[in-house]
Each structure stands twice: as structure tokens, then as C-alpha cells.
XYZ file of C-alpha atoms in Angstrom:
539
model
C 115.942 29.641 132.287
C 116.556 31.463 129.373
C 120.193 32.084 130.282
C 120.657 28.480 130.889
C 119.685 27.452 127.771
C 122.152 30.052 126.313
C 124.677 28.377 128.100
C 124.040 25.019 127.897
C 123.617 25.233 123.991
C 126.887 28.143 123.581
C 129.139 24.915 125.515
C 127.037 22.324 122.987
C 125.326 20.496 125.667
C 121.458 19.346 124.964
C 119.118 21.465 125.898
C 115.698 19.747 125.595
C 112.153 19.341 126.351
C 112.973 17.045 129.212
C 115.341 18.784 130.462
C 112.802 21.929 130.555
C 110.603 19.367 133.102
C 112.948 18.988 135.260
C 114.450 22.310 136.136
C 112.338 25.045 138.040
C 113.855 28.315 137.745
C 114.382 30.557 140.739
C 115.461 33.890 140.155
C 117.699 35.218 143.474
C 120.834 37.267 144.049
C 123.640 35.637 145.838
C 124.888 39.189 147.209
C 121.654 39.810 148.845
C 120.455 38.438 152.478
C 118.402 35.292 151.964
C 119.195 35.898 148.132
C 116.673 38.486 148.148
C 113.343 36.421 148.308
C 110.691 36.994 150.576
C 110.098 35.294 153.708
C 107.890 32.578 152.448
C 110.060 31.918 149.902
C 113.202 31.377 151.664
C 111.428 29.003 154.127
C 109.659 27.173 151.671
C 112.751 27.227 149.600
C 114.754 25.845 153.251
C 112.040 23.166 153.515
C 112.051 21.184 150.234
C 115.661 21.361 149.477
C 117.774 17.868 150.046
C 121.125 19.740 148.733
C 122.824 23.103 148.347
C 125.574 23.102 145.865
C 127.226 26.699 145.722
C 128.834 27.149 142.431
C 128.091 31.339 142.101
C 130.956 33.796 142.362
C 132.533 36.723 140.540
C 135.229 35.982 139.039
C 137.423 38.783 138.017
C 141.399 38.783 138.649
C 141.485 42.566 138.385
C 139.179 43.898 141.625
C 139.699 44.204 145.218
C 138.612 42.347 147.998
C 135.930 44.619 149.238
C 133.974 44.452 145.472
C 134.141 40.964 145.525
C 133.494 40.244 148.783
C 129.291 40.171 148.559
C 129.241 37.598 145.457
C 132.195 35.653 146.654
C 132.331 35.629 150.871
C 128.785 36.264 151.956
C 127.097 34.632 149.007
C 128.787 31.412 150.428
C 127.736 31.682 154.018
C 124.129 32.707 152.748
C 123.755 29.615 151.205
C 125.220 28.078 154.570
C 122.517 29.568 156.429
C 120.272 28.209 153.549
C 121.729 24.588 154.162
C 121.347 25.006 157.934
C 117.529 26.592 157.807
C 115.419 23.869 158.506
C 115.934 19.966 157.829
C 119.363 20.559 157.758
C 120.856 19.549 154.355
C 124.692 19.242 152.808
C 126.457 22.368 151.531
C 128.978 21.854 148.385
C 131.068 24.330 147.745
C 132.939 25.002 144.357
C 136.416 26.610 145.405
C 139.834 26.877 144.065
C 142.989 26.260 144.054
C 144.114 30.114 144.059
C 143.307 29.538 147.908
C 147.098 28.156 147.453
C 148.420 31.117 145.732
C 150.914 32.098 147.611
C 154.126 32.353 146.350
C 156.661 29.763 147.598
C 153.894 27.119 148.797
C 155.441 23.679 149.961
C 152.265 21.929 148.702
C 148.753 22.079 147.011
C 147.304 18.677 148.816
C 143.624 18.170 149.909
C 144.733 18.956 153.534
C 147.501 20.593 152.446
C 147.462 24.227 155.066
C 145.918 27.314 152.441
C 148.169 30.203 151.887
C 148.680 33.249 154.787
C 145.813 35.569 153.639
C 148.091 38.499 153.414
C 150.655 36.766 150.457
C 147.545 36.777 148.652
C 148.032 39.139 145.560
C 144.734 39.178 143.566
C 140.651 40.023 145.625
C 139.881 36.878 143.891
C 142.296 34.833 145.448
C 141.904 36.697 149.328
C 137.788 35.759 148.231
C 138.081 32.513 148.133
C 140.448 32.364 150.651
C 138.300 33.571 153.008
C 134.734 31.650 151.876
C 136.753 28.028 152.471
C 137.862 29.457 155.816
C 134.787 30.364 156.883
C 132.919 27.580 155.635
C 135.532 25.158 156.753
C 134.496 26.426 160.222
C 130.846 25.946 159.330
C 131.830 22.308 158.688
C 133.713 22.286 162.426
C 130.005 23.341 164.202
C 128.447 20.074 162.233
C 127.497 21.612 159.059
C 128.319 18.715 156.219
C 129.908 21.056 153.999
C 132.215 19.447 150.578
C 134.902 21.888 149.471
C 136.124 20.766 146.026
C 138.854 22.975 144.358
C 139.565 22.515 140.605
C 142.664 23.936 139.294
C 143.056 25.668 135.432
C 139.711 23.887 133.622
C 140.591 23.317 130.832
C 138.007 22.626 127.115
C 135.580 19.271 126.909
C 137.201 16.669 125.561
C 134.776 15.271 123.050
C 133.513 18.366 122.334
C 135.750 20.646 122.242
C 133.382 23.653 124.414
C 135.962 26.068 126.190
C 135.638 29.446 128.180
C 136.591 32.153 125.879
C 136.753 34.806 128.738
C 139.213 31.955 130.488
C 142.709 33.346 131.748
C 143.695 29.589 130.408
C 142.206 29.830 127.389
C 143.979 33.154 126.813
C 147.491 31.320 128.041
C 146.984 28.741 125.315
C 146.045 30.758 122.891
C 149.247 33.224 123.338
C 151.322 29.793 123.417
C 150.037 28.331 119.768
C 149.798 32.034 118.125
C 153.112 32.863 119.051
C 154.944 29.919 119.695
C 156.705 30.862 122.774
C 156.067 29.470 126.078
C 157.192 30.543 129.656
C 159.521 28.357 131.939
C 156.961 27.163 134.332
C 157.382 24.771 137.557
C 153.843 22.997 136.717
C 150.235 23.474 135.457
C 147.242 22.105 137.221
C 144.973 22.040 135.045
C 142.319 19.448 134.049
C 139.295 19.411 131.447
C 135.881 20.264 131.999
C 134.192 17.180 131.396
C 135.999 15.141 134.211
C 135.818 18.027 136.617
C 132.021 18.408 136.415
C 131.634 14.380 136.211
C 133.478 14.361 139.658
C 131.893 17.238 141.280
C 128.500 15.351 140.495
C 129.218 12.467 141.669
C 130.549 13.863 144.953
C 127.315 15.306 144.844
C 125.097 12.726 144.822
C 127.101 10.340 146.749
C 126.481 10.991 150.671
C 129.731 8.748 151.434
C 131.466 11.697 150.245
C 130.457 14.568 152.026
C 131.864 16.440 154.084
C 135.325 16.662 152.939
C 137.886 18.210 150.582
C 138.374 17.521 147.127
C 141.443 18.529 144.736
C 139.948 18.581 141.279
C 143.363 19.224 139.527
C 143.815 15.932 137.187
C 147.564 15.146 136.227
C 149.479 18.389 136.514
C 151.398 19.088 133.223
C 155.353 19.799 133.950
C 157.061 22.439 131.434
C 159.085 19.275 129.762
C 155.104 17.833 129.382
C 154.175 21.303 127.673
C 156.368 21.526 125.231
C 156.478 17.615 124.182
C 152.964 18.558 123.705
C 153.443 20.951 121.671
C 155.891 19.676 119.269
C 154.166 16.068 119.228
C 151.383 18.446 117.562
C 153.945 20.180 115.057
C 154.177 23.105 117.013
C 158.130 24.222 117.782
C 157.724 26.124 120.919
C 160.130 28.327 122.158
C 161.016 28.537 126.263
C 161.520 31.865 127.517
C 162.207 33.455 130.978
C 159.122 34.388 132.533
C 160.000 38.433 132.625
C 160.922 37.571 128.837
C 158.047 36.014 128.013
C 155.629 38.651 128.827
C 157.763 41.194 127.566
C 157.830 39.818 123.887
C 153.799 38.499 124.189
C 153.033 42.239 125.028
C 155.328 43.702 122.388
C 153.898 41.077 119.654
C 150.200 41.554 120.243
C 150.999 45.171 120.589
C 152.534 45.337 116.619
C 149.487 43.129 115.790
C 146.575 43.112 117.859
C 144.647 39.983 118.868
C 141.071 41.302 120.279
C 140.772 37.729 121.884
C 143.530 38.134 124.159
C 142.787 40.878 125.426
C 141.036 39.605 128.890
C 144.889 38.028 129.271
C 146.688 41.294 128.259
C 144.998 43.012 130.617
C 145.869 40.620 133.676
C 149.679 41.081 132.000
C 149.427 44.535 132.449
C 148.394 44.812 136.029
C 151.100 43.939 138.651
C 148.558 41.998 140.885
C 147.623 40.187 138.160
C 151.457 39.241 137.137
C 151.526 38.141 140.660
C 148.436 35.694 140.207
C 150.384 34.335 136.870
C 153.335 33.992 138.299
C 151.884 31.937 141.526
C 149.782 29.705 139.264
C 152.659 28.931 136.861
C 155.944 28.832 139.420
C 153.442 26.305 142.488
C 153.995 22.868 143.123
C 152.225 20.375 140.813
C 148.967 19.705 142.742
C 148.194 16.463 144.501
C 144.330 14.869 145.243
C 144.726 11.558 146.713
C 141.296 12.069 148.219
C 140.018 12.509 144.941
C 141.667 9.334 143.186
C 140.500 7.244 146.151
C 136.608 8.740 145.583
C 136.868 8.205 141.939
C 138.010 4.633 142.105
C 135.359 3.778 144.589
C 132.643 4.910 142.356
C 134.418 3.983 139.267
C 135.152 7.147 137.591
C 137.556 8.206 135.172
C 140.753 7.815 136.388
C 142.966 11.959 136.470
C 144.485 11.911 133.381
C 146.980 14.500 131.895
C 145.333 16.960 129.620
C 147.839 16.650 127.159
C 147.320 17.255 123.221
C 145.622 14.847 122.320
C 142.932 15.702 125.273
C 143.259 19.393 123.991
C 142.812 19.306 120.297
C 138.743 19.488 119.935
C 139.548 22.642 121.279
C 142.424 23.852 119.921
C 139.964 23.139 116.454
C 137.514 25.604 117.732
C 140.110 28.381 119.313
C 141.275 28.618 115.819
C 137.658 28.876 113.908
C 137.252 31.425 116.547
C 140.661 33.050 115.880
C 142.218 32.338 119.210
C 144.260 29.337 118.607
C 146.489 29.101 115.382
C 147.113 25.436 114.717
C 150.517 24.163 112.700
C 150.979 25.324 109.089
C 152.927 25.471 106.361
C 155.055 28.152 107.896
C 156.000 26.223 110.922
C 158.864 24.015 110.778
C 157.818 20.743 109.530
C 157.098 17.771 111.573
C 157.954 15.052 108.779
C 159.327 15.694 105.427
C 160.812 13.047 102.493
C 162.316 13.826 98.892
C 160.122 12.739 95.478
C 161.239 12.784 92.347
C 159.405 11.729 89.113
C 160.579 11.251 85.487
C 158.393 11.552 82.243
C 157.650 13.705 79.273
C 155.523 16.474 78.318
C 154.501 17.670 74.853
C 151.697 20.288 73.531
C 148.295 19.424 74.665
C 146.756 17.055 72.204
C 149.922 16.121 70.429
C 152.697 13.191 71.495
C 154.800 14.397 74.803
C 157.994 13.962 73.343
C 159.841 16.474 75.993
C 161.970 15.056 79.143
C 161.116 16.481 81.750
C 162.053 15.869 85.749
C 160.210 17.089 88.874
C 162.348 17.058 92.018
C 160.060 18.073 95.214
C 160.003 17.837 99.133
C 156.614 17.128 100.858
C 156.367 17.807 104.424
C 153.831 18.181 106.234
C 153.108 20.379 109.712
C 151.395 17.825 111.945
C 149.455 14.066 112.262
C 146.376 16.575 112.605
C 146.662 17.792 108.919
C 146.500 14.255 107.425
C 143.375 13.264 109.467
C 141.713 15.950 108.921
C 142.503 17.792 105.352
C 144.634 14.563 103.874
C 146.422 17.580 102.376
C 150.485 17.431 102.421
C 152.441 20.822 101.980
C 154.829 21.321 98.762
C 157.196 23.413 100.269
C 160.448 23.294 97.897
C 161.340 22.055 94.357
C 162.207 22.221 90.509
C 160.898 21.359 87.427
C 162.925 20.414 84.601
C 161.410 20.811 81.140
C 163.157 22.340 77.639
C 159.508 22.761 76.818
C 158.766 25.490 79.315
C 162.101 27.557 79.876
C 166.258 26.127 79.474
C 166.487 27.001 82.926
C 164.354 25.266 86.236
C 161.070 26.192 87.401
C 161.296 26.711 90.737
C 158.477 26.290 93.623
C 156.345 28.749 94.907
C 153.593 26.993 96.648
C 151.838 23.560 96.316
C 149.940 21.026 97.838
C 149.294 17.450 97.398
C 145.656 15.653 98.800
C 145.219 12.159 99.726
C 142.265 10.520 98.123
C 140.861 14.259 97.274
C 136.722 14.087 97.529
C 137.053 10.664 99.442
C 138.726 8.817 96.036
C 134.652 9.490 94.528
C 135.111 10.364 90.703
C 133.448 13.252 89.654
C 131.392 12.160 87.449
C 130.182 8.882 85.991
C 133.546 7.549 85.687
C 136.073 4.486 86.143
C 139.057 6.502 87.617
C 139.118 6.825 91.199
C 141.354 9.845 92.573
C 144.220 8.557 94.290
C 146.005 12.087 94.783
C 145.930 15.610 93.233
C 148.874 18.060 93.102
C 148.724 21.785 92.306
C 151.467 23.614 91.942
C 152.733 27.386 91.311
C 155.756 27.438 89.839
C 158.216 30.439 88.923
C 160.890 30.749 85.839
C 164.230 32.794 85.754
C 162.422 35.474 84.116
C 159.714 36.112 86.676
C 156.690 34.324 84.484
C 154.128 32.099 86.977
C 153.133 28.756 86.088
C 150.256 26.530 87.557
C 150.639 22.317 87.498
C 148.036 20.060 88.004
C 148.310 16.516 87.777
C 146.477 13.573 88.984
C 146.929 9.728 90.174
C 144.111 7.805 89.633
C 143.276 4.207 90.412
C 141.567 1.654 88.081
C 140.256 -1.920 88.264
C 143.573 -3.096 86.944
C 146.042 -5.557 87.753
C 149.552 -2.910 87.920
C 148.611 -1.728 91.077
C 152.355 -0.474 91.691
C 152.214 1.243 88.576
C 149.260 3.469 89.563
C 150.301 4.316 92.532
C 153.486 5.830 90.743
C 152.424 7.903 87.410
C 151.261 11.195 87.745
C 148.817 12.945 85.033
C 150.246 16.231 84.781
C 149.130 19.471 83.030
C 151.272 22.761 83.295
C 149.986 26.202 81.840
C 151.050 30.180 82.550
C 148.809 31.435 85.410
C 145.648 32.474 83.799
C 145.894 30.378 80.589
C 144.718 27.320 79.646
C 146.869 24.445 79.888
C 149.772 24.319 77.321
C 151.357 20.992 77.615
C 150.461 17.780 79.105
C 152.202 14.404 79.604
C 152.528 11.692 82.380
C 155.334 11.864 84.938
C 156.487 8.397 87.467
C 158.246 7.872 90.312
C 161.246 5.518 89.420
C 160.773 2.228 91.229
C 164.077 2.217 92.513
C 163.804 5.347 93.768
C 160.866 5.300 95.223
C 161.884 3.121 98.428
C 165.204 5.269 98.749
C 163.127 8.518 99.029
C 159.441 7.932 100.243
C 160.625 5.381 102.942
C 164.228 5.635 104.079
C 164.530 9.403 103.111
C 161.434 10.068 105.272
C 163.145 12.692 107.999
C 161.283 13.629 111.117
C 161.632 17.153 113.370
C 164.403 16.542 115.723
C 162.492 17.954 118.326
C 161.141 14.269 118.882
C 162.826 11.726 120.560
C 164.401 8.872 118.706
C 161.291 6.543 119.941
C 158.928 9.150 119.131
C 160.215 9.845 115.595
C 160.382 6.290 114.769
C 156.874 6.353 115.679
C 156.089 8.908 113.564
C 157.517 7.771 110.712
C 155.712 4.815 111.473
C 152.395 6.174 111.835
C 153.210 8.495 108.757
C 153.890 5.146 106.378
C 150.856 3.600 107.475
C 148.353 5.936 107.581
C 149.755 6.759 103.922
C 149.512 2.886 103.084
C 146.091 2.781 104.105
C 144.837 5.587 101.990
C 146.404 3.720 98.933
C 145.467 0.755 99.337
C 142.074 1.916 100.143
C 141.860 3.971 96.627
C 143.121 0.764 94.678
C 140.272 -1.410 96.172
C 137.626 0.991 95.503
C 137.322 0.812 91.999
C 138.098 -3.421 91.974
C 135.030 -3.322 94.239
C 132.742 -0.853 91.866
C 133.739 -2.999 89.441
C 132.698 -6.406 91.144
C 129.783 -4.635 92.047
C 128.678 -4.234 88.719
C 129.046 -7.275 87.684
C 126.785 -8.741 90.286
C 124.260 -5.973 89.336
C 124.328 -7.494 85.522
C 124.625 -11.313 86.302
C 121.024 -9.896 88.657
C 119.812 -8.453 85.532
C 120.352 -10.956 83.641
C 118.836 -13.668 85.665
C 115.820 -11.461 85.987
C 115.291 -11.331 82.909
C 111.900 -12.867 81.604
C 112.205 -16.000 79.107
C 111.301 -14.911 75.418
């Protein structure tokens, strides 16, 4: 029990009191006859049953037949003879799809014919091979036993949960760390969450027993891969699959990933190239079994686990160091020119300096908006006489949407609309940090806000030197912000006009959000004084 709360709560399902009631632990061991209970235990156990569901096996890509075959063959049929012992009850059996592995398969159907035994390359794969055989024949002798086979499962959806020790999980991983990704025929994978809401419903649902079940979603084609990946601001490379391996061995080899190492092992064993190469070069799988069951009982329909479905996960591969999501080094997914005009004089004194900042934002993915609001400063110059006769050039920067939710920091009537801090560089090698602010106030020049920038500009580790206000010329601002907008040309046209799209208003939004806020404080107020006021007791 213990060990099921350690999963449930390590994949961030509930684990509660309720739940507690309605479990009763039985401790057994699937390699052993009767699973190693006594007697009376196995009959009672035989008696009260309505339902066997056989999810146990070893799964390890890297051992023989014979080690595997106790957990994996005759755990199976044990639980047969458990089914059969008795009121005779319904056996479902969690599979696989490797029963397919073999290479040069027509199809991977629900009656599509398994592989020949002996084109098997992995003890896993002959394992399971042989447990569907048998218990197919099981089934033939009047035994209702349910065979469902899920491909690659892939993380939860909502949440995000994923097997670390997963070959997939490693495959992903390699694929966002080092941006390279192997020429593939198809990938069946689908996530956990519609997998396991399938099998249980298969389970509980006596109409279908008895029968086979792809679990396999919408197989992903290589073309589907990489869209993915660059939709997400990841340029992938496609390599040949020899290629592919080589350089993923070579690069983890120069700098070591500990997480991958369950994959680099399977890389490094020829059986287990063999078990890579028939998942990644089979036919895309096909359950029309399983669509027809799910529609009946109005299920999810298969869907594609495409980015979107994927990116929970991708979240917490990265926390966990598996996964690196885009960044400023990757080549951007949207980028646009701004340049701003002002002057800048000694702090406390009139700015009486022209100065001109000439910048390109870009920024790596959709995912960095919605979830830092942060867009990357990756190239630019200053212009000020002030600071050196010669431009400043960039180093770094960043500029954040509405930083602290447009909240001022203290007691104030400026609401943040955006920050930017920047490191800048002069001819002669001397660093200089720039931080300047838009804010919003209950004022009518909305346009005008939206435009001037706040800027301070000091050497690094000094106070700041000069100050001033920079703006973005009107009629500039249109010819750069909006029509200079470029997108990665790994898009389609469709797609980048949608980005560009999506970029303009989720960037709209934000403004117009941080120009309301502080009308609205200040309407607020108001009502809270007329309120006083009317409260008020008569003199």
C-alpha cells in the first residue's frame, strides 16, 4: 500500500483517505505458482474476485528471454488460471505493441497477424510475444480474456506526470536537448491519461470483453514531429538514423546527461538498436476496434499527442533536467526592429543629450510569453555623446510584459507596463547596465504611454549616472512593431501569419490590460470616497 501511495502521489494523482477504504492490499509474486499464497488464500482469493486485470511485467529492453520469462510469460497464465479457478471471471491483459516488432511489418491493426517470434530482437519483445499467444489461446478454450496493446505512452496531459525510466521519455529528451531528430516512418505513441481512461473503461464494460484493443492514439509521422517541434520554437535537425545515434552518443559523451542514460544504454546494445529501429521505421498503428469502443461509450476521441498535448511535460523534463525547452540561444521564432528617440542628461539635472536606441526583440517560443511575459534582447546599439562618441553595443537584455502582474510596488499611481534591462558594451571594453520603465497612469494619452520609456544607464556596479526618457516615434512604430514583425521560416506561410497574429494580440491584450488597470484603481477610489462621504454622520 505503501508503494502505491508512492506512486500515485510521485505521478500527482490523489491519494486519500477514501481511497485508503477502498483498496485492500495483497502482497503476492507474479513469478511464483499461485503468486505464492497459501492454499486458502488463493481459493478464497479465486472465489470473491469478479475481474482479473494483469498489468505486472518486467520491463527491461536489455535481458533475455529466459530472465524475463517468469514475470512476463507465466505471470500471465497464472493469473489465467486465477481467472479460470472457480466462478470463472474475465482476464485483461495489458500487452504491447512490441508484439509487432518485427522489422518490415505490413501492419500494426487489432487483428493485424503478430510478428514471427524469431525476428524478434529484444526478451521483452519475444515476452510479450509469447504471453498474447498463449493467452490468445486461453481465449480460444472460452476464457474471456481482453488483450489491449498501447504503443509509446507518452506524459498526462493536464498534469504533466511522465516515466522518467521511459525509453520515450529518454527519446524526447535527446530530441529537445540536442535538437536533432532521426528520420522515422511513424511514432505510435499516445498519453497516459487517455490510455488508462480506455483501458478502464474496457474494464468495466462487459460489452467489451473478450477482444483486442490497439491503444496507440494518432500516430505522429516525422513531417508531424518536427512541425511540432518548430511550432514550439525548437529548430530540429533530421538526421539519418546511423547518424543520429552516432552524434547523440558522441554529444552526451563530451557532456554527460545522467538522465539519459537508461536510453544510452539501449543505444549501445545492438539488440536494443534493433528494438529502436523497429519502433521508429513500423507502420503507423491502426485501432478501429478501439475508436468504435470509445465512441460507443463516449470517450475521448485518439488524438495526436502533438505539442501542445506534450508541453505539461516538457515543463517538468526540464525542472528535472531532462528536457531543455527554447531559449535565447535557439533561433528565434518571431523577431521585429524598435527604435526609440529621446535624451539623457546627469541624474538630477535637465537631459539635454540625444540619444537613440536601435534594438531587435525576438523571442524563442508562444510558451515564453505565457508563461515568463519575458521577450529576449538579442542585438542592438545605443547612441549617446553622453556615454562614449562611439555606440554601445548589446550584450544581453530582456524586456517583461506587465512585470509583477502591472501591481506597483508600493503605494503608488504608476502601473508597470514593461521593464527593460540591459548590458551594454563600449569600444573600449567598459560594461554598462540600462534600466528603464513604461508605466501606465489614469490619463487620457494612452498612445503616449504605451511609447516613452523611463530609462536609467550606469557602469556595471555603479549607481546610475544619467537618466532621461526615450519614445518610440509614432510613425515608426507601425513600420517596425507591426509590419517589420518577421517570423522563423520554418513555419508555413498560414502558420506564420498566425503567429504573427497571435503574437500582436496577445501583446495588445497585455497593454490594454495595463492601461485599464490604473483608470479602474482610480474609479475605484472614487467610489470608496463618494462611500465615505455619504457615511459620514451630520454635524
Amino acid at each position: 500500500r505503501a508503494r502505491l501511495a508512492e506512486a500515485l502521489t510521485g505521478y500527482r494523482l490523489p491519494w486519500s483517505a477514501e481511497l485508503r477504504r477502498r483498496i485492500t492490499t495483497l502482497p503476492g509474486d507474479i513469478r511464483q505458482p499461485r503468486l505464492g499464497l497459501a492454499e486458502d488464500r488463493w481459493q478464497a482469493l479465486a472465489h470473491n474476485v469478479d475481474s482479473v486485470v494483469s498489468v505486472a511485467a518486467a520491463v527491461d529492453f536489455l535481458r533475455g528471454y529466459q530472465s524475463l520469462r517468469r514475470s512476463n510469460v507465466l505471470g500471465p497464465l497464472t493469473l489465467a488460471e486465477l481467472a479460470a479457478t472457480g466462478p470463472v471471471k474475465p482476464l485483461h491483459h495489458i500487452s504491447s505493441t512490441a508484439v509487432f516488432n518485427e522489422a518490415g511489418i505490413a501492419a500494426i491493426g487489432d487483428d493485424a497477424p503478430l510478428a514471427r517470434v524469431d525476428r524478434l530482437s529484444t526478451g521483452y519483445e519475444q515476452s510479450k510475444w509469447a504471453a498474447e499467444t498463449a493467452l490468445r489461446r486461453a481465449r480460444e478454450h472460452g476464457l474471456a480474456v481482453t488483450l489491449m496493446r498501447p504503443g509509446a505512452i507518452g506524459g498526462h496531459t493536464g498534469t504533466g506526470a511522465y516515466n522518467p525510466q521511459d525509453l520515450l521519455t529518454g527519446f524526447l529528451s535527446a530530441i529537445t536537448r540536442f535538437r536533432i531528430v532521426p528520420a522515422l516512418r511513424a511514432f505510435n505513441i499516445a498519453p497516459v491519461d487517455w490510455v488508462s481512461k480506455v483501458a478502464a473503461t474496457v474494464v468495466g464494460e462487459p460489452d467489451g470483453w473478450g477482444r483486442t484493443y490497439n491503444l496507440t492514439g494518432r500516430p505522429s509521422s516525422l513531417a508531424d514531429l518536427v512541425h511540432d517541434m518548430r511550432l514550439s520554437g525548437m529548430n530540429v535537425r533530421i538526421l539519418g538514423w546511423d547518424e543520429w545515434r552516432e552524434q547523440l552518443l558522441s554529444r552526451v559523451q563530451e557532456q554527460p546527461v545522467p538522465a539519459l542514460d537508461p536510453l544510452i544504454r539501449v543505444l549501445n546494445s545492438p539488440t536494443g538498436v534493433r528494438l529502436c529501429e523497429a519502433n521508429l521505421f513500423s507502420p503507423p498503428a491502426t485501432a478501429d476496434r478501439t475508436d468504435a469502443f470509445a465512441a460507443r461509450h463516449s470517450l475521448p476521441e485518439a488524438e495526436r499527442y502533438d505539442g501542445q498535448a506534450q508541453l505539461r511535460s516538457y515543463e517538468l523534463m526540464a525542472e528535472d533536467g531532462l528536457a531543455a525547452l527554447p531559449s535565447r540561444e535557439d533561433p528565434p521564432y518571431l523577431w521585429f526592429p524598435e527604435t526609440m528617440e529621446g535624451r539623457l542628461g546627469p541624474v538630477g539635472e535637465p537631459a539635454d543629450s540625444p540619444c537613440t536606441f536601435r534594438l531587435r526583440l525576438s523571442i524563442a517560443s508562444m510558451y515564453q510569453l505565457v508563461r515568463e511575459r519575458r521577450i529576449d534582447v538579442l542585438k542592438g546599439e545605443v547612441r549617446c555623446p553622453r556615454l562614449h562618441g562611439e555606440p554601445l553595443s548589446m550584450v544581453e537584455g530582456d524586456v517583461w510584459v506587465r512585470p509583477d502582474h502591472g501591481i506597483p510596488h508600493t503605494h503608488g499611481i504608476r502601473h508597470p507596463l514593461l521593464r527593460y534591462r540591459l548590458l551594454l558594451s563600449d569600444p573600449d571594453g567598459n560594461t554598462w547596465w540600462l534600466e528603464g520603465h513604461k508605466t501606465a497612469r489614469a490619463r487620457r494619452d494612452l498612445s503616449k504611454q504605451a511609447r516613452t520609456l523611463a530609462v536609467e544607464i550606469g557602469r556595471a556596479g555603479e549607481p546610475a549616472s544619467l537618466s532621461g526618457v526615450m519614445v518610440v516615434p509614432m510613425d515608426g512604430y507601425v513600420r517596425e512593431q507591426i509590419d517589420g514583425i518577421r517570423v522563423g521560416p520554418g513555419l508555413t506561410s498560414r502558420e506564420r501569419r498566425l503567429a504573427k497574429a497571435t503574437w500582436i494580440a496577445w501583446f495588445g491584450m497585455q497593454l490594454a490590460q495595463g492601461l485599464t488597470e490604473p483608470m479602474m484603481r482610480a474609479g475605484a477610489e472614487l467610489l470608496d470616497l463618494r462611500r465615505v462621504r455619504l457615511e459620514e454622520p451630520e454635524r
